Short mmCIF file of C-alpha atoms and ligand atoms in Angstrom, two decimals:
data_model
loop_
_atom_site.label_atom_id
_atom_site.label_comp_id
_atom_site.label_asym_id
_atom_site.label_seq_id
_atom_site.Cartn_x
_atom_site.Cartn_y
_atom_site.Cartn_z
CA MET Z 24 0.00 0.00 0.00
CA ASN Z 25 1.44 3.43 -0.88
CA ARG Z 26 1.73 6.24 1.66
CA THR Z 27 -1.34 8.19 0.47
CA ALA Z 28 -3.53 5.10 0.62
CA LEU Z 29 -2.22 4.30 4.10
CA LEU Z 30 -2.89 7.87 5.29
CA THR Z 31 -6.41 7.79 3.84
CA LEU Z 32 -7.09 4.47 5.55
CA SER Z 33 -5.73 5.72 8.89
CA LEU Z 34 -7.86 8.88 8.69
CA ALA Z 35 -10.93 6.81 7.83
CA THR Z 36 -10.27 4.49 10.78
CA LEU Z 37 -9.74 7.46 13.09
CA GLY Z 38 -12.92 9.08 11.77
CA ALA Z 39 -14.91 5.91 12.39
CA ALA Z 40 -13.52 5.61 15.93
CA LEU Z 41 -14.31 9.25 16.69
CA ALA Z 42 -17.79 8.90 15.23
CA LEU Z 43 -18.36 5.89 17.49
CA ALA Z 44 -17.00 7.65 20.54
CA ALA Z 45 -19.18 10.73 20.13
CA PRO Z 46 -22.46 10.74 22.03
CA VAL Z 47 -25.44 10.27 19.74
CA THR Z 48 -28.83 11.96 19.87
CA ILE Z 49 -32.04 9.98 20.24
CA ARG Z 50 -35.29 11.70 19.31
CA PRO Z 51 -38.38 9.96 20.70
CA GLY Z 52 -41.44 10.02 18.50
CA GLU Z 53 -39.71 11.17 15.33
CA SER Z 54 -39.18 9.21 12.13
CA TRP Z 55 -36.03 7.09 12.56
CA PRO Z 56 -34.42 6.55 9.15
CA ASP Z 57 -32.19 3.52 8.67
CA ASP Z 58 -29.08 3.48 6.44
CA ARG Z 59 -31.39 3.39 3.40
CA GLY Z 60 -33.36 6.43 4.57
CA ARG Z 61 -36.43 4.32 5.40
CA HIS Z 62 -38.18 4.54 8.78
CA VAL Z 63 -37.05 1.60 10.95
CA GLN Z 64 -39.60 -1.21 10.93
CA ALA Z 65 -39.02 -2.97 14.24
CA HIS Z 66 -42.29 -2.51 16.08
CA GLY Z 67 -43.02 -4.41 19.29
CA GLY Z 68 -39.35 -5.30 19.10
CA GLY Z 69 -36.42 -6.48 21.14
CA ILE Z 70 -32.67 -6.01 21.11
CA ILE Z 71 -29.77 -8.38 21.72
CA LYS Z 72 -26.08 -7.49 21.86
CA LEU Z 73 -23.37 -9.63 20.26
CA GLY Z 74 -19.87 -8.32 20.81
CA ASP Z 75 -20.07 -4.56 20.26
CA THR Z 76 -23.10 -4.75 18.02
CA TYR Z 77 -26.75 -4.36 18.92
CA TYR Z 78 -29.34 -6.21 16.82
CA TRP Z 79 -32.91 -4.91 16.83
CA PHE Z 80 -35.70 -7.24 15.72
CA GLY Z 81 -39.32 -6.23 15.35
CA GLU Z 82 -42.50 -6.32 13.32
CA ASP Z 83 -41.84 -5.05 9.81
CA ARG Z 84 -45.08 -3.36 8.74
CA SER Z 85 -43.72 -1.84 5.50
CA GLN Z 86 -46.51 -0.64 3.27
CA ASP Z 87 -45.13 -2.57 0.28
CA ASN Z 88 -45.09 -5.94 2.10
CA ASP Z 89 -47.18 -8.75 0.62
CA PRO Z 90 -50.44 -8.54 2.66
CA GLY Z 91 -50.65 -12.35 2.84
CA LYS Z 92 -47.27 -12.61 4.59
CA ARG Z 93 -45.93 -11.50 7.94
CA TYR Z 94 -42.48 -9.94 8.28
CA VAL Z 95 -39.81 -9.45 10.92
CA ALA Z 96 -36.91 -7.11 10.20
CA CYS Z 97 -33.44 -7.05 11.74
CA TYR Z 98 -31.24 -3.97 12.05
CA SER Z 99 -27.77 -3.52 13.55
CA SER Z 100 -26.09 -0.63 15.30
CA MET Z 101 -23.03 0.06 17.39
CA ASP Z 102 -24.41 3.18 19.06
CA LEU Z 103 -28.19 2.54 19.28
CA ALA Z 104 -28.88 5.57 17.06
CA HIS Z 105 -27.57 4.69 13.58
CA TRP Z 106 -29.36 1.58 12.32
CA THR Z 107 -28.32 -0.54 9.36
CA PHE Z 108 -31.01 -2.67 7.76
CA ARG Z 109 -29.78 -6.28 7.68
CA ASN Z 110 -32.62 -8.43 6.42
CA GLN Z 111 -36.27 -9.27 6.55
CA VAL Z 112 -35.41 -12.31 8.63
CA ILE Z 113 -39.01 -13.56 8.53
CA LYS Z 114 -41.09 -13.33 5.35
CA LEU Z 115 -43.70 -15.87 6.18
CA ALA Z 116 -46.90 -17.04 4.55
CA ASP Z 117 -49.41 -18.62 6.96
CA PRO Z 118 -47.30 -21.55 8.19
CA ASP Z 119 -50.00 -23.68 9.82
CA ASN Z 120 -53.50 -22.85 8.55
CA PHE Z 121 -53.99 -20.05 11.05
CA GLY Z 122 -56.29 -18.32 8.56
CA PRO Z 123 -56.00 -15.22 6.38
CA GLU Z 124 -56.11 -12.81 9.33
CA TRP Z 125 -53.27 -14.53 11.17
CA VAL Z 126 -51.10 -12.41 13.44
CA LEU Z 127 -47.35 -12.32 14.07
CA GLU Z 128 -46.34 -9.77 16.68
CA ARG Z 129 -43.59 -8.83 19.14
CA PRO Z 130 -40.73 -11.03 17.88
CA LYS Z 131 -37.81 -11.55 20.28
CA VAL Z 132 -34.53 -13.33 19.51
CA PHE Z 133 -32.33 -15.27 21.92
CA PHE Z 134 -28.86 -16.64 21.16
CA ASN Z 135 -28.33 -20.15 22.52
CA ALA Z 136 -24.63 -20.59 23.36
CA GLN Z 137 -24.92 -24.41 23.52
CA THR Z 138 -26.54 -25.00 20.15
CA LYS Z 139 -25.09 -21.81 18.58
CA GLN Z 140 -28.56 -21.18 17.22
CA PHE Z 141 -30.56 -17.98 17.18
CA VAL Z 142 -34.06 -18.73 18.42
CA MET Z 143 -36.92 -16.34 17.73
CA TYR Z 144 -40.11 -16.29 19.78
CA MET Z 145 -43.13 -14.44 18.48
CA HIS Z 146 -46.78 -13.98 19.35
CA ILE Z 147 -48.80 -16.02 16.87
CA ASP Z 148 -52.52 -15.53 16.70
CA GLY Z 149 -55.60 -15.93 14.56
CA ARG Z 150 -59.34 -16.44 14.71
CA LEU Z 151 -60.45 -19.78 16.15
CA PRO Z 152 -63.64 -21.13 14.52
CA GLY Z 153 -66.68 -19.55 16.16
CA HIS Z 154 -64.66 -16.84 17.90
CA LYS Z 155 -65.11 -13.11 17.35
CA SER Z 156 -61.50 -12.11 17.91
CA ARG Z 157 -58.58 -12.61 15.58
CA TYR Z 158 -56.58 -12.96 18.80
CA SER Z 159 -58.27 -16.19 20.00
CA LEU Z 160 -55.56 -18.68 18.97
CA ALA Z 161 -53.16 -17.19 21.57
CA ARG Z 162 -49.92 -19.10 20.91
CA VAL Z 163 -46.20 -18.51 20.61
CA GLY Z 164 -44.23 -19.35 17.48
CA VAL Z 165 -40.60 -20.43 17.35
CA ALA Z 166 -38.20 -19.92 14.43
CA VAL Z 167 -34.47 -20.65 14.23
CA CYS Z 168 -31.42 -19.56 12.28
CA ASP Z 169 -27.68 -20.28 12.33
CA THR Z 170 -26.82 -16.61 11.87
CA VAL Z 171 -28.24 -13.58 13.59
CA ASP Z 172 -29.60 -11.92 10.45
CA GLY Z 173 -30.21 -14.88 8.14
CA ASP Z 174 -33.54 -16.24 6.97
CA TYR Z 175 -35.21 -17.78 10.03
CA ARG Z 176 -36.99 -21.14 9.64
CA PHE Z 177 -40.40 -21.43 11.32
CA VAL Z 178 -40.36 -24.51 13.58
CA LYS Z 179 -43.67 -24.67 15.43
CA SER Z 180 -46.32 -22.88 17.44
CA PHE Z 181 -47.72 -23.84 20.82
CA ARG Z 182 -49.32 -22.52 24.00
CA PRO Z 183 -46.51 -22.04 26.54
CA LEU Z 184 -47.13 -24.14 29.69
CA GLY Z 185 -50.46 -24.96 28.05
CA LYS Z 186 -51.70 -21.38 28.66
CA GLU Z 187 -53.18 -18.80 26.32
CA SER Z 188 -50.35 -16.44 25.40
CA ARG Z 189 -50.60 -13.08 23.68
CA ASP Z 190 -48.02 -10.29 24.12
CA ILE Z 191 -44.56 -11.69 24.78
CA GLY Z 192 -41.40 -10.15 26.17
CA GLN Z 193 -37.89 -11.48 26.67
CA PHE Z 194 -35.60 -11.29 29.65
CA ILE Z 195 -31.99 -12.46 29.81
CA ASP Z 196 -30.68 -12.38 33.35
CA ASP Z 197 -27.12 -11.38 34.23
CA ASP Z 198 -26.19 -15.09 34.49
CA GLY Z 199 -27.37 -15.61 30.89
CA SER Z 200 -30.60 -17.47 31.80
CA ALA Z 201 -33.33 -16.84 29.25
CA TYR Z 202 -36.97 -16.21 30.11
CA LEU Z 203 -40.13 -15.64 28.16
CA ILE Z 204 -42.63 -13.21 29.56
CA PHE Z 205 -46.19 -13.75 28.35
CA GLU Z 206 -49.60 -12.35 29.06
CA SER Z 207 -52.32 -14.88 29.76
CA ARG Z 208 -55.80 -13.42 29.83
CA PRO Z 209 -57.82 -16.20 31.47
CA THR Z 210 -55.30 -16.33 34.32
CA LYS Z 211 -55.27 -12.50 34.39
CA GLY Z 212 -51.56 -12.54 34.66
CA PHE Z 213 -48.12 -11.97 33.51
CA PHE Z 214 -46.07 -15.17 33.38
CA ILE Z 215 -42.30 -15.33 33.69
CA ALA Z 216 -41.17 -18.71 32.35
CA LYS Z 217 -37.74 -20.27 31.87
CA LEU Z 218 -36.77 -21.56 28.43
CA SER Z 219 -35.46 -25.11 27.96
CA GLY Z 220 -31.72 -25.76 27.47
CA ASP Z 221 -32.00 -25.44 23.69
CA TYR Z 222 -34.52 -22.56 24.00
CA LEU Z 223 -36.96 -24.39 21.75
CA ASP Z 224 -39.49 -24.86 24.55
CA VAL Z 225 -40.91 -22.99 27.49
CA GLU Z 226 -39.95 -25.30 30.32
CA LYS Z 227 -40.89 -23.98 33.69
CA GLU Z 228 -43.12 -21.39 35.32
CA VAL Z 229 -41.01 -19.10 37.47
CA CYS Z 230 -43.77 -16.74 38.48
CA LEU Z 231 -47.27 -15.67 37.66
CA ILE Z 232 -47.53 -12.00 38.52
CA ASP Z 233 -51.13 -11.51 39.45
CA ALA Z 234 -51.85 -8.47 37.27
CA PRO Z 235 -53.58 -8.12 33.89
CA LEU Z 236 -50.66 -6.60 32.00
CA GLU Z 237 -49.25 -6.91 28.48
CA GLY Z 238 -46.22 -5.38 26.74
CA GLY Z 239 -44.20 -7.06 29.50
CA ALA Z 240 -40.55 -6.20 30.12
CA ILE Z 241 -38.08 -6.86 32.93
CA VAL Z 242 -34.69 -5.45 33.87
CA HIS Z 243 -32.30 -6.42 36.66
CA TYR Z 244 -30.75 -3.29 38.10
CA GLN Z 245 -28.63 -2.91 41.25
CA GLY Z 246 -29.88 -6.14 42.79
CA LEU Z 247 -33.59 -5.61 42.11
CA TYR Z 248 -35.85 -6.87 39.35
CA TYR Z 249 -38.17 -4.28 37.82
CA ALA Z 250 -41.13 -5.46 35.73
CA ILE Z 251 -43.22 -3.13 33.61
CA GLY Z 252 -46.34 -3.66 31.58
CA SER Z 253 -49.34 -1.92 30.10
CA ALA Z 254 -53.06 -2.37 30.66
CA LEU Z 255 -55.12 -4.35 28.13
CA THR Z 256 -56.48 -1.57 25.91
CA GLY Z 257 -55.63 -2.83 22.42
CA TRP Z 258 -53.66 -0.30 20.37
CA ALA Z 259 -54.74 2.61 22.60
CA PRO Z 260 -52.13 3.79 25.09
CA ASN Z 261 -52.71 3.59 28.82
CA PRO Z 262 -50.72 4.26 32.00
CA ASN Z 263 -47.93 1.63 32.07
CA LYS Z 264 -46.96 0.39 35.50
CA TYR Z 265 -44.03 -1.21 37.31
CA ALA Z 266 -43.37 -3.50 40.25
CA THR Z 267 -40.17 -4.75 41.90
CA ALA Z 268 -38.90 -7.96 43.47
CA THR Z 269 -35.61 -9.25 44.83
CA ALA Z 270 -36.13 -12.54 42.96
CA LEU Z 271 -37.85 -13.29 39.67
CA ALA Z 272 -40.10 -15.75 41.50
CA GLY Z 273 -41.34 -12.88 43.67
CA PRO Z 274 -42.97 -11.74 45.82
CA TRP Z 275 -43.59 -8.71 43.61
CA SER Z 276 -44.55 -5.34 45.02
CA GLU Z 277 -47.79 -3.62 44.06
CA PHE Z 278 -47.78 -1.96 40.61
CA LYS Z 279 -47.26 1.80 40.41
CA ASP Z 280 -47.36 4.33 37.56
CA ILE Z 281 -44.17 4.89 35.57
CA ALA Z 282 -45.32 8.33 34.35
CA PRO Z 283 -48.14 10.79 35.10
CA PRO Z 284 -51.19 8.60 34.37
CA GLU Z 285 -53.00 11.33 32.42
CA THR Z 286 -50.25 11.18 29.74
CA ASN Z 287 -51.01 7.49 29.02
CA THR Z 288 -47.26 6.84 29.05
CA TYR Z 289 -46.88 9.77 26.65
CA GLY Z 290 -48.93 7.87 24.09
CA SER Z 291 -46.70 4.79 24.08
CA GLN Z 292 -46.65 1.13 25.12
CA SER Z 293 -43.71 -0.75 26.62
CA THR Z 294 -41.84 -3.43 24.67
CA MET Z 295 -38.48 -3.78 26.43
CA MET Z 296 -36.01 -2.30 28.89
CA LEU Z 297 -32.42 -2.27 27.62
CA LYS Z 298 -29.51 -1.97 30.03
CA VAL Z 299 -26.44 -0.21 28.64
CA THR Z 300 -23.51 -0.65 30.99
CA GLY Z 301 -20.36 1.39 30.52
CA PRO Z 302 -17.33 2.30 32.64
CA LYS Z 303 -18.96 5.51 33.88
CA ALA Z 304 -22.67 4.70 34.13
CA THR Z 305 -25.42 2.20 33.52
CA THR Z 306 -28.39 3.52 31.58
CA VAL Z 307 -31.67 1.65 31.42
CA ILE Z 308 -33.58 2.57 28.28
CA PHE Z 309 -37.38 2.32 28.24
CA MET Z 310 -38.27 1.12 24.75
CA ALA Z 311 -41.86 1.63 23.71
CA ASP Z 312 -44.05 1.84 20.63
CA ILE Z 313 -46.20 4.78 19.66
CA TRP Z 314 -48.74 2.81 17.65
CA LYS Z 315 -50.48 4.15 14.57
CA PRO Z 316 -53.05 1.36 14.19
CA GLU Z 317 -54.40 2.56 10.83
CA THR Z 318 -50.95 3.17 9.30
CA GLN Z 319 -48.82 0.69 11.22
CA TRP Z 320 -45.71 1.38 9.12
CA GLU Z 321 -45.66 4.91 10.56
CA SER Z 322 -45.69 3.74 14.18
CA ARG Z 323 -42.92 5.50 16.09
CA TYR Z 324 -40.59 4.68 18.97
CA LEU Z 325 -40.40 6.28 22.35
CA TRP Z 326 -37.03 5.52 23.92
CA MET Z 327 -35.98 7.38 27.04
CA PRO Z 328 -33.40 6.78 29.78
CA LEU Z 329 -35.29 5.77 32.91
CA GLU Z 330 -34.81 7.27 36.34
CA ILE Z 331 -34.32 4.01 38.20
CA GLY Z 332 -32.95 2.82 41.52
CA ASP Z 333 -33.82 2.00 45.13
CA GLY Z 334 -37.08 0.39 44.08
CA LYS Z 335 -38.27 3.41 42.09
CA LEU Z 336 -38.70 3.73 38.34
CA TRP Z 337 -39.83 6.84 36.47
CA LEU Z 338 -40.12 7.71 32.79
CA PRO Z 339 -39.07 11.32 32.14
CA ALA Z 340 -41.14 13.39 29.69
CA PRO Z 341 -40.00 12.61 26.13
CA ALA Z 342 -37.29 14.94 24.89
CA GLU Z 343 -34.14 14.70 22.80
CA TRP Z 344 -31.40 12.94 24.74
CA SER Z 345 -27.85 11.83 24.19
CA LEU Z 346 -26.27 8.46 24.76
CA ASP Z 347 -22.57 7.73 24.94
CA ILE Z 348 -22.26 4.03 24.27
CA THR Z 349 -18.58 4.04 25.25
CA THR Z 350 -19.25 5.34 28.78
CA GLY Z 351 -22.86 4.25 29.33
CA GLU Z 352 -23.89 7.83 30.11
CA ALA Z 353 -27.18 9.39 29.03
CA ALA Z 354 -28.24 13.04 29.29
CA ILE Z 355 -31.57 14.65 28.50
CA LYS Z 356 -31.05 17.82 26.43
C1 DGJ V 24 -51.88 -4.61 22.35
C2 DGJ V 24 -50.63 -5.37 22.10
O1 DGJ V 24 -49.65 -4.94 22.99
C3 DGJ V 24 -50.18 -5.19 20.67
O2 DGJ V 24 -48.98 -5.90 20.47
C4 DGJ V 24 -51.29 -5.68 19.79
O3 DGJ V 24 -51.50 -7.04 20.02
C5 DGJ V 24 -52.55 -4.92 20.09
N1 DGJ V 24 -52.91 -5.07 21.49
C6 DGJ V 24 -53.71 -5.41 19.25
O4 DGJ V 24 -54.89 -4.77 19.62
#
């Protein structure tokens, strides 16, 4: 390599490192363009981190999707603000005669270190014969892939622990244990259940939190578990709530508001809490969807750093904020 080429390469590398080091701005509620300039389609989503890279999976509701199929998109980022579209990892026609109105929502991906497989859980639904609701099937679906952003293969659908299951959430504890959170309407509760060794099954009930909540999410922060969820009001926002426990199995405290109740969680619904740990701080990001039920592809994201600690959790009013992925620090502008 000649000297000019070497200098150009060094400057490019330095530029990339500086760009990564600089705090980024996150703007809740705005359009979030990906590297192609298209609004990110990762609704009801979840994020996993592999090495230095975050992968965001969610419902892809692009307007030009085939209406007979259901889609999950995957994006990657190293700073949680600049997202590169990787693939529509699920492009699925009705896999099991669920019917034309079948539903695929809230996909979540786990990496299984034993099998080296990526395992996706999703809420699968449809209209059971004689039922009014297209959400009467109430199952989870499982799909697998050997790479994080490859084409996932649908494996099966089932009712976890034999229960009706609608909204799902994922929780990976600090020891790597993987849990599925699912809302079960007849039991009026929020289940936390451990996945099997290969993650292909839901093996064991850890807790049934006795509260009718969906959009379930859990984070472990400074020795306490915090669970959040929303009330059951369809696409309409409502006051999301939180409870705490010293163990996943409970006992869980009573549920309290995470924001002024009259704001209906600032028009959003929880999907996940993401912990970003750096050498200077740990930030817990509240990730939520601002649904646009009639134009789902325009649904927006409300991400804010939570005020959290000592058993309290509070969602600040949405505003532009900055995140420094290298230090873990967040600041509201
Ligand atoms: C609320 C759920 O959280 C969403 O994922 C979706 O299932 C809507 N209900 C459908 O009304």
